[in-house]
XYZ file of C-alpha atoms in Angstrom:
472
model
C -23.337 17.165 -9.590
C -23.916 19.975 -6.727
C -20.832 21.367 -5.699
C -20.160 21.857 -1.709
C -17.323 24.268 -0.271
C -15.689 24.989 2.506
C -16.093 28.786 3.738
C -13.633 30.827 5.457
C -14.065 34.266 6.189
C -11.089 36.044 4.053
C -10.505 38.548 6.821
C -7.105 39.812 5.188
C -3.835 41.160 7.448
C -2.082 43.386 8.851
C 1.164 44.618 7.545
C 2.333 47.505 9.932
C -0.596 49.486 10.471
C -2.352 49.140 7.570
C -5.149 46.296 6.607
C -4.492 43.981 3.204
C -6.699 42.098 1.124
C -9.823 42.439 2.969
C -12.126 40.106 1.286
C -10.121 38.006 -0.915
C -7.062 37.022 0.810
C -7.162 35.400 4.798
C -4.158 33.744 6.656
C -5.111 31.824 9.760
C -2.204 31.162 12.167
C -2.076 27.739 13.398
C -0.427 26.393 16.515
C 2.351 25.250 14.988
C 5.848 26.695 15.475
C 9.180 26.407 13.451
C 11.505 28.517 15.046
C 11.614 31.922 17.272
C 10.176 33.859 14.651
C 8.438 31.607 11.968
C 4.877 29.936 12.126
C 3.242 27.749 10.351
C -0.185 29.545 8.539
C -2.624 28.482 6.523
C -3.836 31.283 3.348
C -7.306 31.604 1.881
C -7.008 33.452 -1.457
C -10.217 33.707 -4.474
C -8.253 30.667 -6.664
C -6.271 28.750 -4.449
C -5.379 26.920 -1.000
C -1.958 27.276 0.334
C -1.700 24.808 3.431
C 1.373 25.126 5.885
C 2.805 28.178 5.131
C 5.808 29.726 6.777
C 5.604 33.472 7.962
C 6.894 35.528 10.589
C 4.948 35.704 13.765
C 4.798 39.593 13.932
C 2.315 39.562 11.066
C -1.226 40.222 12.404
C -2.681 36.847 10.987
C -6.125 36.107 12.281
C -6.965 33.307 14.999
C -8.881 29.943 14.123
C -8.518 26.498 16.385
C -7.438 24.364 13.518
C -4.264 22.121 13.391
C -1.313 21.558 11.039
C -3.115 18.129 10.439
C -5.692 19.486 9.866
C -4.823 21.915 6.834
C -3.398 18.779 5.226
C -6.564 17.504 4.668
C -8.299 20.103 3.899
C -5.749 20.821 0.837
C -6.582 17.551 -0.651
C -10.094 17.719 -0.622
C -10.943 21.031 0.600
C -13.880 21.364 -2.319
C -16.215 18.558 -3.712
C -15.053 17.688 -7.136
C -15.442 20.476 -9.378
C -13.261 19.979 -12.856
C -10.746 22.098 -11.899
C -9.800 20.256 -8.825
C -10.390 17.149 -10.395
C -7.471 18.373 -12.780
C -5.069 19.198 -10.525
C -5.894 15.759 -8.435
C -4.622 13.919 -12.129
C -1.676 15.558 -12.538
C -0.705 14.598 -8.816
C -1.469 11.137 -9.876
C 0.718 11.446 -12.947
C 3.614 12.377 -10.820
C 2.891 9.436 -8.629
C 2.405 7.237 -11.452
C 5.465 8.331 -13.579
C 7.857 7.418 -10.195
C 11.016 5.362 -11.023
C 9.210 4.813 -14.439
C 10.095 8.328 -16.348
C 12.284 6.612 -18.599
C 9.748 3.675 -19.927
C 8.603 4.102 -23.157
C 4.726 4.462 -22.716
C 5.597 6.733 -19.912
C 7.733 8.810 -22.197
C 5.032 8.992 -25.064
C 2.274 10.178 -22.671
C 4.775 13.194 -21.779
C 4.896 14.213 -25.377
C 1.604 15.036 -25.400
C 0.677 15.500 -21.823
C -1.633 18.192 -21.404
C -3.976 16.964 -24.432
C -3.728 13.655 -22.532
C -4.758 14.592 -18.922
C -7.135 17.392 -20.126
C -8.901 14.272 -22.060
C -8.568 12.111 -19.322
C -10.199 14.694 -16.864
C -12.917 15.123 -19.679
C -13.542 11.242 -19.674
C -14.109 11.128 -15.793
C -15.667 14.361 -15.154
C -18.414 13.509 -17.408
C -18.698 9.701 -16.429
C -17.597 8.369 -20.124
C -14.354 6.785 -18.801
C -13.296 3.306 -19.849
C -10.404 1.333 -18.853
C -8.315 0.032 -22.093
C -7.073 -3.369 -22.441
C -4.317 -4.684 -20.151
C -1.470 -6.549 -21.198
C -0.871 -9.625 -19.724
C 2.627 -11.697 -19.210
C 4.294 -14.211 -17.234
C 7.032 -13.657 -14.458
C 8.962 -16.289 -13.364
C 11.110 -14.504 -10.290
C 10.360 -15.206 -7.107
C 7.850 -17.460 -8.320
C 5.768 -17.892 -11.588
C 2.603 -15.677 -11.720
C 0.350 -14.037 -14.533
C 0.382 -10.407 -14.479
C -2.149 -8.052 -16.052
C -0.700 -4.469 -16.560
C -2.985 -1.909 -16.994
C -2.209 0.999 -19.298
C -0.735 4.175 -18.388
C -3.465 6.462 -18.538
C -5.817 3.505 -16.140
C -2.837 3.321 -13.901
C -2.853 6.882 -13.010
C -6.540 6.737 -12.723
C -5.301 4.104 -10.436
C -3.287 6.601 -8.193
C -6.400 9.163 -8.522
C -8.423 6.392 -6.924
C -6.205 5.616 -4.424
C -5.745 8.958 -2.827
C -9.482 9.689 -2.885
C -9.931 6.566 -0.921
C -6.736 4.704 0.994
C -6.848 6.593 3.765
C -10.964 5.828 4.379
C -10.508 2.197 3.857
C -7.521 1.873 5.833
C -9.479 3.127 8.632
C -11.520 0.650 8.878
C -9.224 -2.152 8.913
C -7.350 -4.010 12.008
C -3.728 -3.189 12.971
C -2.452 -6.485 12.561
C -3.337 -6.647 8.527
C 0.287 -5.521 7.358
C -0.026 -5.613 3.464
C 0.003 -2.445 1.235
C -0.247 -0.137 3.967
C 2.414 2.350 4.820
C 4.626 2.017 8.228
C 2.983 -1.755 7.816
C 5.520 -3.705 5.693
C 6.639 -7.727 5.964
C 9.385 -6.141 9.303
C 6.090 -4.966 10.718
C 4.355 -8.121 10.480
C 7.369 -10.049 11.821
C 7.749 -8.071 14.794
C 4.247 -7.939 15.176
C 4.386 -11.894 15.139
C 7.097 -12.308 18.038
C 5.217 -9.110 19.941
C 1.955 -12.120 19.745
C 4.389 -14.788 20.586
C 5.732 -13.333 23.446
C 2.697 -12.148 25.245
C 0.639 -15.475 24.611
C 4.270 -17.829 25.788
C 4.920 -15.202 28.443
C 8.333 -14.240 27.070
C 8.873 -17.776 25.692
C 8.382 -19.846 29.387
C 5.396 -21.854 28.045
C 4.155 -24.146 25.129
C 2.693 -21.543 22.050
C 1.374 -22.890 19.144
C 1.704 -21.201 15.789
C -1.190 -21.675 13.026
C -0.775 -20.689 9.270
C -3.830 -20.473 7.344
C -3.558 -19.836 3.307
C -5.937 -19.892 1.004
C -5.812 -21.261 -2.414
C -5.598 -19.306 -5.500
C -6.569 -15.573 -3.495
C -6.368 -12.701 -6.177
C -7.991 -15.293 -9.233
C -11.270 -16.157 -6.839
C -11.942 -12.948 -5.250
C -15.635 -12.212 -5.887
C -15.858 -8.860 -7.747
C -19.850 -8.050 -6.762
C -19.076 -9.285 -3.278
C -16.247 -6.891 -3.333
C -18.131 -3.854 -4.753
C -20.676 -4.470 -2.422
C -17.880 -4.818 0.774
C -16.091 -1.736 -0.647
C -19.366 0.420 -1.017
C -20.459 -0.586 2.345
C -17.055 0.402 3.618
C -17.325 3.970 2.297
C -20.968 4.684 3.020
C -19.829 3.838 6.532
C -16.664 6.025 6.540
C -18.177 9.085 4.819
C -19.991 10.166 7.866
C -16.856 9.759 10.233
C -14.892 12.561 10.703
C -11.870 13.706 9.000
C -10.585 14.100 12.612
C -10.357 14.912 15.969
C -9.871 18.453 15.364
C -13.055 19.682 13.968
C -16.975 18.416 12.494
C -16.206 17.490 9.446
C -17.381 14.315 7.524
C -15.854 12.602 4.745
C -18.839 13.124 2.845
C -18.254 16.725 3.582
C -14.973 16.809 1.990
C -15.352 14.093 -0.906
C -17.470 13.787 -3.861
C -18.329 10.007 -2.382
C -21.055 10.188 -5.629
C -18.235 10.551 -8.210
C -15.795 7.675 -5.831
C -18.666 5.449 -5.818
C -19.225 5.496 -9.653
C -14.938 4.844 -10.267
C -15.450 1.850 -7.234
C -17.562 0.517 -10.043
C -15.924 1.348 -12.550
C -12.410 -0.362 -11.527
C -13.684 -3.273 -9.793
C -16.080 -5.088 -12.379
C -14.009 -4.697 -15.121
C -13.392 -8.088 -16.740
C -9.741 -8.083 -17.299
C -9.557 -10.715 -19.296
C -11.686 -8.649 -21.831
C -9.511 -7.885 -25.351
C -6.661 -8.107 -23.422
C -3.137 -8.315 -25.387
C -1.281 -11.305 -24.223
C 2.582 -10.769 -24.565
C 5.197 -13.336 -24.913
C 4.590 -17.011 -25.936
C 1.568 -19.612 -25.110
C 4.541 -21.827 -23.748
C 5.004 -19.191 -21.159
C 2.023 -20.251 -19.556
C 3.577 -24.172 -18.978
C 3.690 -25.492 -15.561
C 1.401 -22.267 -14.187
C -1.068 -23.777 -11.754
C -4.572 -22.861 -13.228
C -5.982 -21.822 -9.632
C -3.277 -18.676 -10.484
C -4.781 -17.776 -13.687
C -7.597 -15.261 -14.280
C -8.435 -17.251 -17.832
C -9.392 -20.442 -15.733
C -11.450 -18.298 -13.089
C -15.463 -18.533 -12.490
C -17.320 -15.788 -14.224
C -17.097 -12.720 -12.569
C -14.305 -13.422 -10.139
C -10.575 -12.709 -10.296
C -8.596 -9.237 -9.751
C -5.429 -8.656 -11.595
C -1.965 -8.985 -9.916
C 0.371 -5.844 -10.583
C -2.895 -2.804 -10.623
C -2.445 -0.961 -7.141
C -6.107 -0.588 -6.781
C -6.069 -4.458 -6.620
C -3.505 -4.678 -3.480
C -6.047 -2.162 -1.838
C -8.962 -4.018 -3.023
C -7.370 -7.242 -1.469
C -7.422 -5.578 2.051
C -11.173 -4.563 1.616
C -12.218 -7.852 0.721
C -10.038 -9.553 3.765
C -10.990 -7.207 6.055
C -14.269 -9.362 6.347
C -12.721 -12.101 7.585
C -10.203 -9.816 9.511
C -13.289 -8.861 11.910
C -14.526 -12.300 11.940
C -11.686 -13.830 13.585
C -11.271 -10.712 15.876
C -14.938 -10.157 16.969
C -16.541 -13.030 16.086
C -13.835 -15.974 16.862
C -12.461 -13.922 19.941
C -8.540 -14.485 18.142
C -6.649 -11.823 19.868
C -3.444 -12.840 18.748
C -4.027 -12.740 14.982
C -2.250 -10.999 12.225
C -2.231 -11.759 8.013
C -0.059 -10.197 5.322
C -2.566 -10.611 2.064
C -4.001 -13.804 2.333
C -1.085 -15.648 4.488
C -2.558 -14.861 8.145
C -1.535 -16.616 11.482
C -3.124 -17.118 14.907
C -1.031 -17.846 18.120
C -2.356 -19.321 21.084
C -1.023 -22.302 23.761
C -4.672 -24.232 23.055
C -3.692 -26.612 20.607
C -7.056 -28.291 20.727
C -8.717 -24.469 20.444
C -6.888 -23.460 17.318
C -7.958 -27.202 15.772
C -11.315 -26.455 16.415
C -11.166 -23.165 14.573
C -10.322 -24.732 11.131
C -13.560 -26.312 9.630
C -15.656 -22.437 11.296
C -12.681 -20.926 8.939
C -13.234 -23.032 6.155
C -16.725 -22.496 6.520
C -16.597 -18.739 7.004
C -14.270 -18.426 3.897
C -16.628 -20.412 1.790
C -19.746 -19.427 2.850
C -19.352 -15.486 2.916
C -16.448 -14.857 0.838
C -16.422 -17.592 -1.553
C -12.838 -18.827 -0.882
C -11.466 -21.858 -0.595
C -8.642 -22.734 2.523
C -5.735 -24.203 1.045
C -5.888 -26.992 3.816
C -2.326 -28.453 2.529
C -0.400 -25.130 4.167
C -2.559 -24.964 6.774
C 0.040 -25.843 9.692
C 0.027 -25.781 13.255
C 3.934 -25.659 14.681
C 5.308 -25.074 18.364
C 7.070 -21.674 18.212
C 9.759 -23.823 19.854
C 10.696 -25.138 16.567
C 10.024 -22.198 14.747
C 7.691 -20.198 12.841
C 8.263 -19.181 8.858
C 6.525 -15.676 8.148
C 7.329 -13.242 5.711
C 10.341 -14.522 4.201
C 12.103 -14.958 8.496
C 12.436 -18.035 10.343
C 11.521 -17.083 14.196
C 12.998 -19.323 17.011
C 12.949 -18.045 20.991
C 14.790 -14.528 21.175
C 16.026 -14.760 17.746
C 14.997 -15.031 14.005
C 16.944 -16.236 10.892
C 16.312 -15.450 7.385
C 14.219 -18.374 5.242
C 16.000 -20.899 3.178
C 13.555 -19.774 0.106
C 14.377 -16.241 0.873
C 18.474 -16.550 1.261
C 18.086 -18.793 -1.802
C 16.475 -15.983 -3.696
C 19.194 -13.380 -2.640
C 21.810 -15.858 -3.745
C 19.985 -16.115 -7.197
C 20.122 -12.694 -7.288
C 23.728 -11.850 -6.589
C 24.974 -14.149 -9.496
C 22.842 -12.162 -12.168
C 23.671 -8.853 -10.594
C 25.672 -6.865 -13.504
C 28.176 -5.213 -11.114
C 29.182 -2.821 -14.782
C 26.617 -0.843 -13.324
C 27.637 0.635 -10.074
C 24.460 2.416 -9.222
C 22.129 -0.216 -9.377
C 24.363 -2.884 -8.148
C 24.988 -1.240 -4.652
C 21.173 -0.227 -4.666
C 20.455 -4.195 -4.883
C 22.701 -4.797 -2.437
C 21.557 -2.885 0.220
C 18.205 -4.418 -0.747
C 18.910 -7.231 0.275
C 21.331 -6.089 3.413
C 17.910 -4.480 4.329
C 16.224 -7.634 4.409
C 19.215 -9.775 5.892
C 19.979 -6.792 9.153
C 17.105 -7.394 11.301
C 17.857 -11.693 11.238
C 21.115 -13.901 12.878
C 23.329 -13.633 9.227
C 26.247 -11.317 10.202
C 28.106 -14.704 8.843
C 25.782 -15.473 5.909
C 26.058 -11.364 4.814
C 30.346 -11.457 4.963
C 29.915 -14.369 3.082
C 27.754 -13.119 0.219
C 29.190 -9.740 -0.041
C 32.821 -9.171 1.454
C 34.271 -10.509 -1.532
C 36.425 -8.698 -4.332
C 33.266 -8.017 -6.722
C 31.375 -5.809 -4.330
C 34.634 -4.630 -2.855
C 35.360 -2.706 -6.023
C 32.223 -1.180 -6.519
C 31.880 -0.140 -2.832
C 32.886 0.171 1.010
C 30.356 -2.354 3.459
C 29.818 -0.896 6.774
C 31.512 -2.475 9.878
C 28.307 -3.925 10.808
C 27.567 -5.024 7.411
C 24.577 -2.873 7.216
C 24.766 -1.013 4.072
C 27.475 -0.673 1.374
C 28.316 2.974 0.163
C 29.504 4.308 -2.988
C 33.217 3.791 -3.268
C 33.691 7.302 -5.336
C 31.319 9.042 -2.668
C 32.771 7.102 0.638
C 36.341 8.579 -0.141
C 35.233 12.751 -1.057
C-alpha cells in the first residue's frame, strides 16, 4: 500500500528573541480568535498532529491561509492509512462504540483485554484478513415486531471505523430533503421540512395541496447487496476527487486510503448475514412476523440487517438513486423521504397519479423494489397529513394516534423506583409531544402524583427536572 502525506514546513517559533524547534516542531496561526489574547493554532511536531490549539497571540507563530475547518479535517485523515493511524482511528471507534453500552457484558469483556483485542483487530484489517463473526439474531416486539441481527462487538466498532472514513463523503452526495440517519436531519426535520413543502406549493394554505405517501414493501430484507456495492463504489470514486473544501486543493483521495475503504465497502456489504448466525430466543418468537420482514425468506443475495449502523447508512446510498430520480428526472421539487417512507406535495392531483406506475417501474426496474401500493395514499393536506409519528392540519400539527398510543404504553411500564431513568423517559417523550397541539394530552399523562414525586414539570410542560437537583 504506498503511503501519501501531507507536508508542512516545520518552521519552529519564536519565544522572546530566540528561535525553537527549527525543523521538527511548526505552529501555524489560523484566523480564528478566542479572546483578546488567545488564538486558535494548529502544531506540526515529528509524531503527532495537534489541531485547534489555544496560545497566546504574542507568540511568533508562522502564517498559512488555512481555516479552523480546515485543521479538523486534516486531523482525521491528515495521512493515508499507515498502521499507526489506522490504530488510533480503532480506538476512536471503540469509544464511539462503547457509548451508553460500558456496562453490557460483551462490552465489559472486550475491556479486559483491550489492547490485545484492538492491536488484533488492527492486525486483521491492516493486512486485509478481516472477517465479520456471526451475528445474533432476535425478535423485538416494541414499537412494532421486527428481526434484528446484532453484529458482534469487535464488527460493530469496525462499524464506527467505517463510518467515519466514509459518512461524511456519502452524505455529500445526497439531497437535503432525505432526513434519516443524518445529523441536524432527524423525524422534527422532516416534519418541518414537510409543512415548509406544504406551504410554498398551497401558498400558505389558500389553495387545494395534495399529499402523496409512497412506501415500499419489505425495504431493508430486498435491498440488492451487488447493486448496492456497485451504487456505494460509484458514490466514492465520484467523491474522492472532490475537495475536502472550499478552503484549499485537496481531494478526498488525497486524504483517504479510498483502496483500503473500498476493500471494507466489500467487505461489510456482501456479507450474508444469515450465514452461522446464532438465533436467540424461541422459534415461536418468529409467529405472526410478516415474511417480507425477514432476511431468512429473502432472494439470494439481498437483505441488510436491521440494528448494524453501516446498514442505516447503506440504506441512504441505495435510496439516494431514486432520491435523484424523482428530483432530476421526475422534476418533484417538493419531495422529501425518511428511509423508505417518502412524500411528494403538489396541487396536480392528476400529475402525482400519473407518477405512480414511472415509480413502480423505476423501483423495480433499477433497484429491484417493490411499491407497497396498499400505503400508497394521496390525501388533501386539508384533512391532514401523517409523517413521522405527527398529524399535520393548516397552521398546526398533532401528535399520531399510533405514536400517543405508544407513549401511553410506555408510561404504564415505566419503573418510576428508578428516578434517573424514569425522568430521562419522560422528557423523551415531552421531546416528542412539545413541538405538536398536546399541552392538554401532556398534563394529562404526566401531572399526576407518580411523576410528581420523582420530579418538578416545567410551566410549559416542556421538560421535568430532578426533584433533589430542582430544590439545591
Amino acid at each position: 500500500m504506498t503511503e501519501k502525506t501531507l507536508f508542512f514546513p516545520a518552521a519552529g517559533n519564536y519565544n522572546g528573541t530566540s528561535l525553537n524547534n527549527r525543523g521538527s516542531n511548526g505552529n501555524y496561526w489560523s484566523s480564528s480568535w478566542i479572546s483578546a489574547t488567545n488564538a486558535r493554532n494548529l502544531n506540526f511536531n515529528s509524531s503527532s498532529v495537534n489541531p485547534q490549539n489555544s496560545n497566546n497571540r504574542r507568540n511568533g507563530f508562522s502564517l498559512r491561509g488555512v481555516s479552523t475547518y480546515c485543521y479538523s479535517i486534516l486531523f482525521a485523515f491528515i495521512m493515508v492509512l499507515t498502521r499507526e493511524k489506522l490504530l488510533k482511528d480503532l480506538y476512536i471507534a471503540f469509544y464511539d462504540a462503547r457509548r451508553h453500552k460500558s456496562k453490557m457484558s460483551y462490552v465489559v469483556k472486550f475491556e479486559e483485554n483491550l489492547k490485545d483485542n484492538i492491536e488484533n483487530l488492527c492486525d486483521e484489517l491492516y493486512n486485509r484478513t478481516y472477517e465479520p463473526l456471526p451475528s445474533k439474531c432476535f425478535i423485538v416486539d416494541y414499537p412494532k415486531k421486527r428481526e434484528v441481527f446484532a453484529a458482534r462487538f469487535k464488527d460493530r466498532i469496525v462499524h464506527h471505523l467505517y463510518y467515519g472514513y466514509t459518512n461524511t463523503l456519502f452524505e455529500r452526495t445526497f439531497i437535503q430533503d432525505s432526513y434519516s440517519c443524518i445529523k441536524g436531519r432527524g423525524t422534527h426535520y422532516g416534519v418541518e421540512r414537510l409543512k415548509k413543502h406544504i406551504r410554498q406549493e398551497s401558498q400558505n394554505w389558500q389553495n387545494t395541496c395534495y399529499v402523496m405517501k409512497i412506501d415500499i414493501r419489505g425495504y431493508f430484507m430486498h435491498i440488492n447487496r451487488c447493486k448496492l456495492l456497485d451504487i456505494a463504489i460509484k458514490s466514492l470514486d465520484k467523491m474522492s476527487a472532490h475537495k475536502v473544501s472550499k478552503h484549499d486543493n485537496l481531494t478526498w483521495n488525497d486524504v483517504i486510503d479510498m483502496e483500503f475503504v473500498r476493500w471494507l465497502t466489500k467487505k461489510i456489504i456482501m456479507l450474508d448475514p444469515k450465514i452461522c448466525c446464532t438465533r436467540v430466543g424461541k422459534d415461536e418468537d418468529w409467529i405472526g412476523l410478516d415474511k417480507s420482514k425477514s432476511l431468512f425468506y429473502t432472494p439470494n443475495g439481498c437483505g441488510l440487517p436491521i440494528g448494524n449502523l453501516t446498514s442505516q447508512l447503506f440504506s441512504n446510498v441505495y435510496l439516494n438513486v431514486f432520491d435523484q430520480y424523482m428530483k432530476r428526472t421526475l422534476g418533484c421539487k417538493h419531495y422529501g423521504r425518511y428511509v423508505d417512507d417518502s412524500y411528494i406535495v403538489s396541487c396536480n392531483k392528476e400529475w402525482l397519479l400519473s407518477l405512480i406506475p414511472k415509480i413502480r417501474e423505476f423501483l423495480k426496474s433499477v433497484l429491484e423494489l417493490d411499491m407497497h401500493m396498499g400505503k400508497t395514499i394521496i390525501s388533501s393536506v386539508h384533512n391532514g397529513v401523517e409523517f413521522l409519528g405527527v398529524y399535520v392540519k393548516p397552521f398546526r400539527s398533532y401528535i399520531a394516534r399510533k405514536t400517543l398510543k405508544r407513549i401511553e404504553q410506555g408510561m404504564m411500564r415505566l419503573d418510576f423506583s428508578f428516578c434517573k431513568h424514569a425522568i430521562r423517559t419522560i422528557n423523551s417523550y415531552l421531546g416528542i409531544m412539545q413541538h405538536t397541539a398536546s399541552y392538554n394530552i401532556r398534563k394529562r399523562l404526566f401531572f399526576n402524583h407518580q411523576v410528581m414525586r420523582i420530579g418538578v414539570l416545567s410551566q410549559d410542560m416542556s421538560k421535568i427536572v430532578d426533584r433533589e437537583e430542582y430544590f439545591i
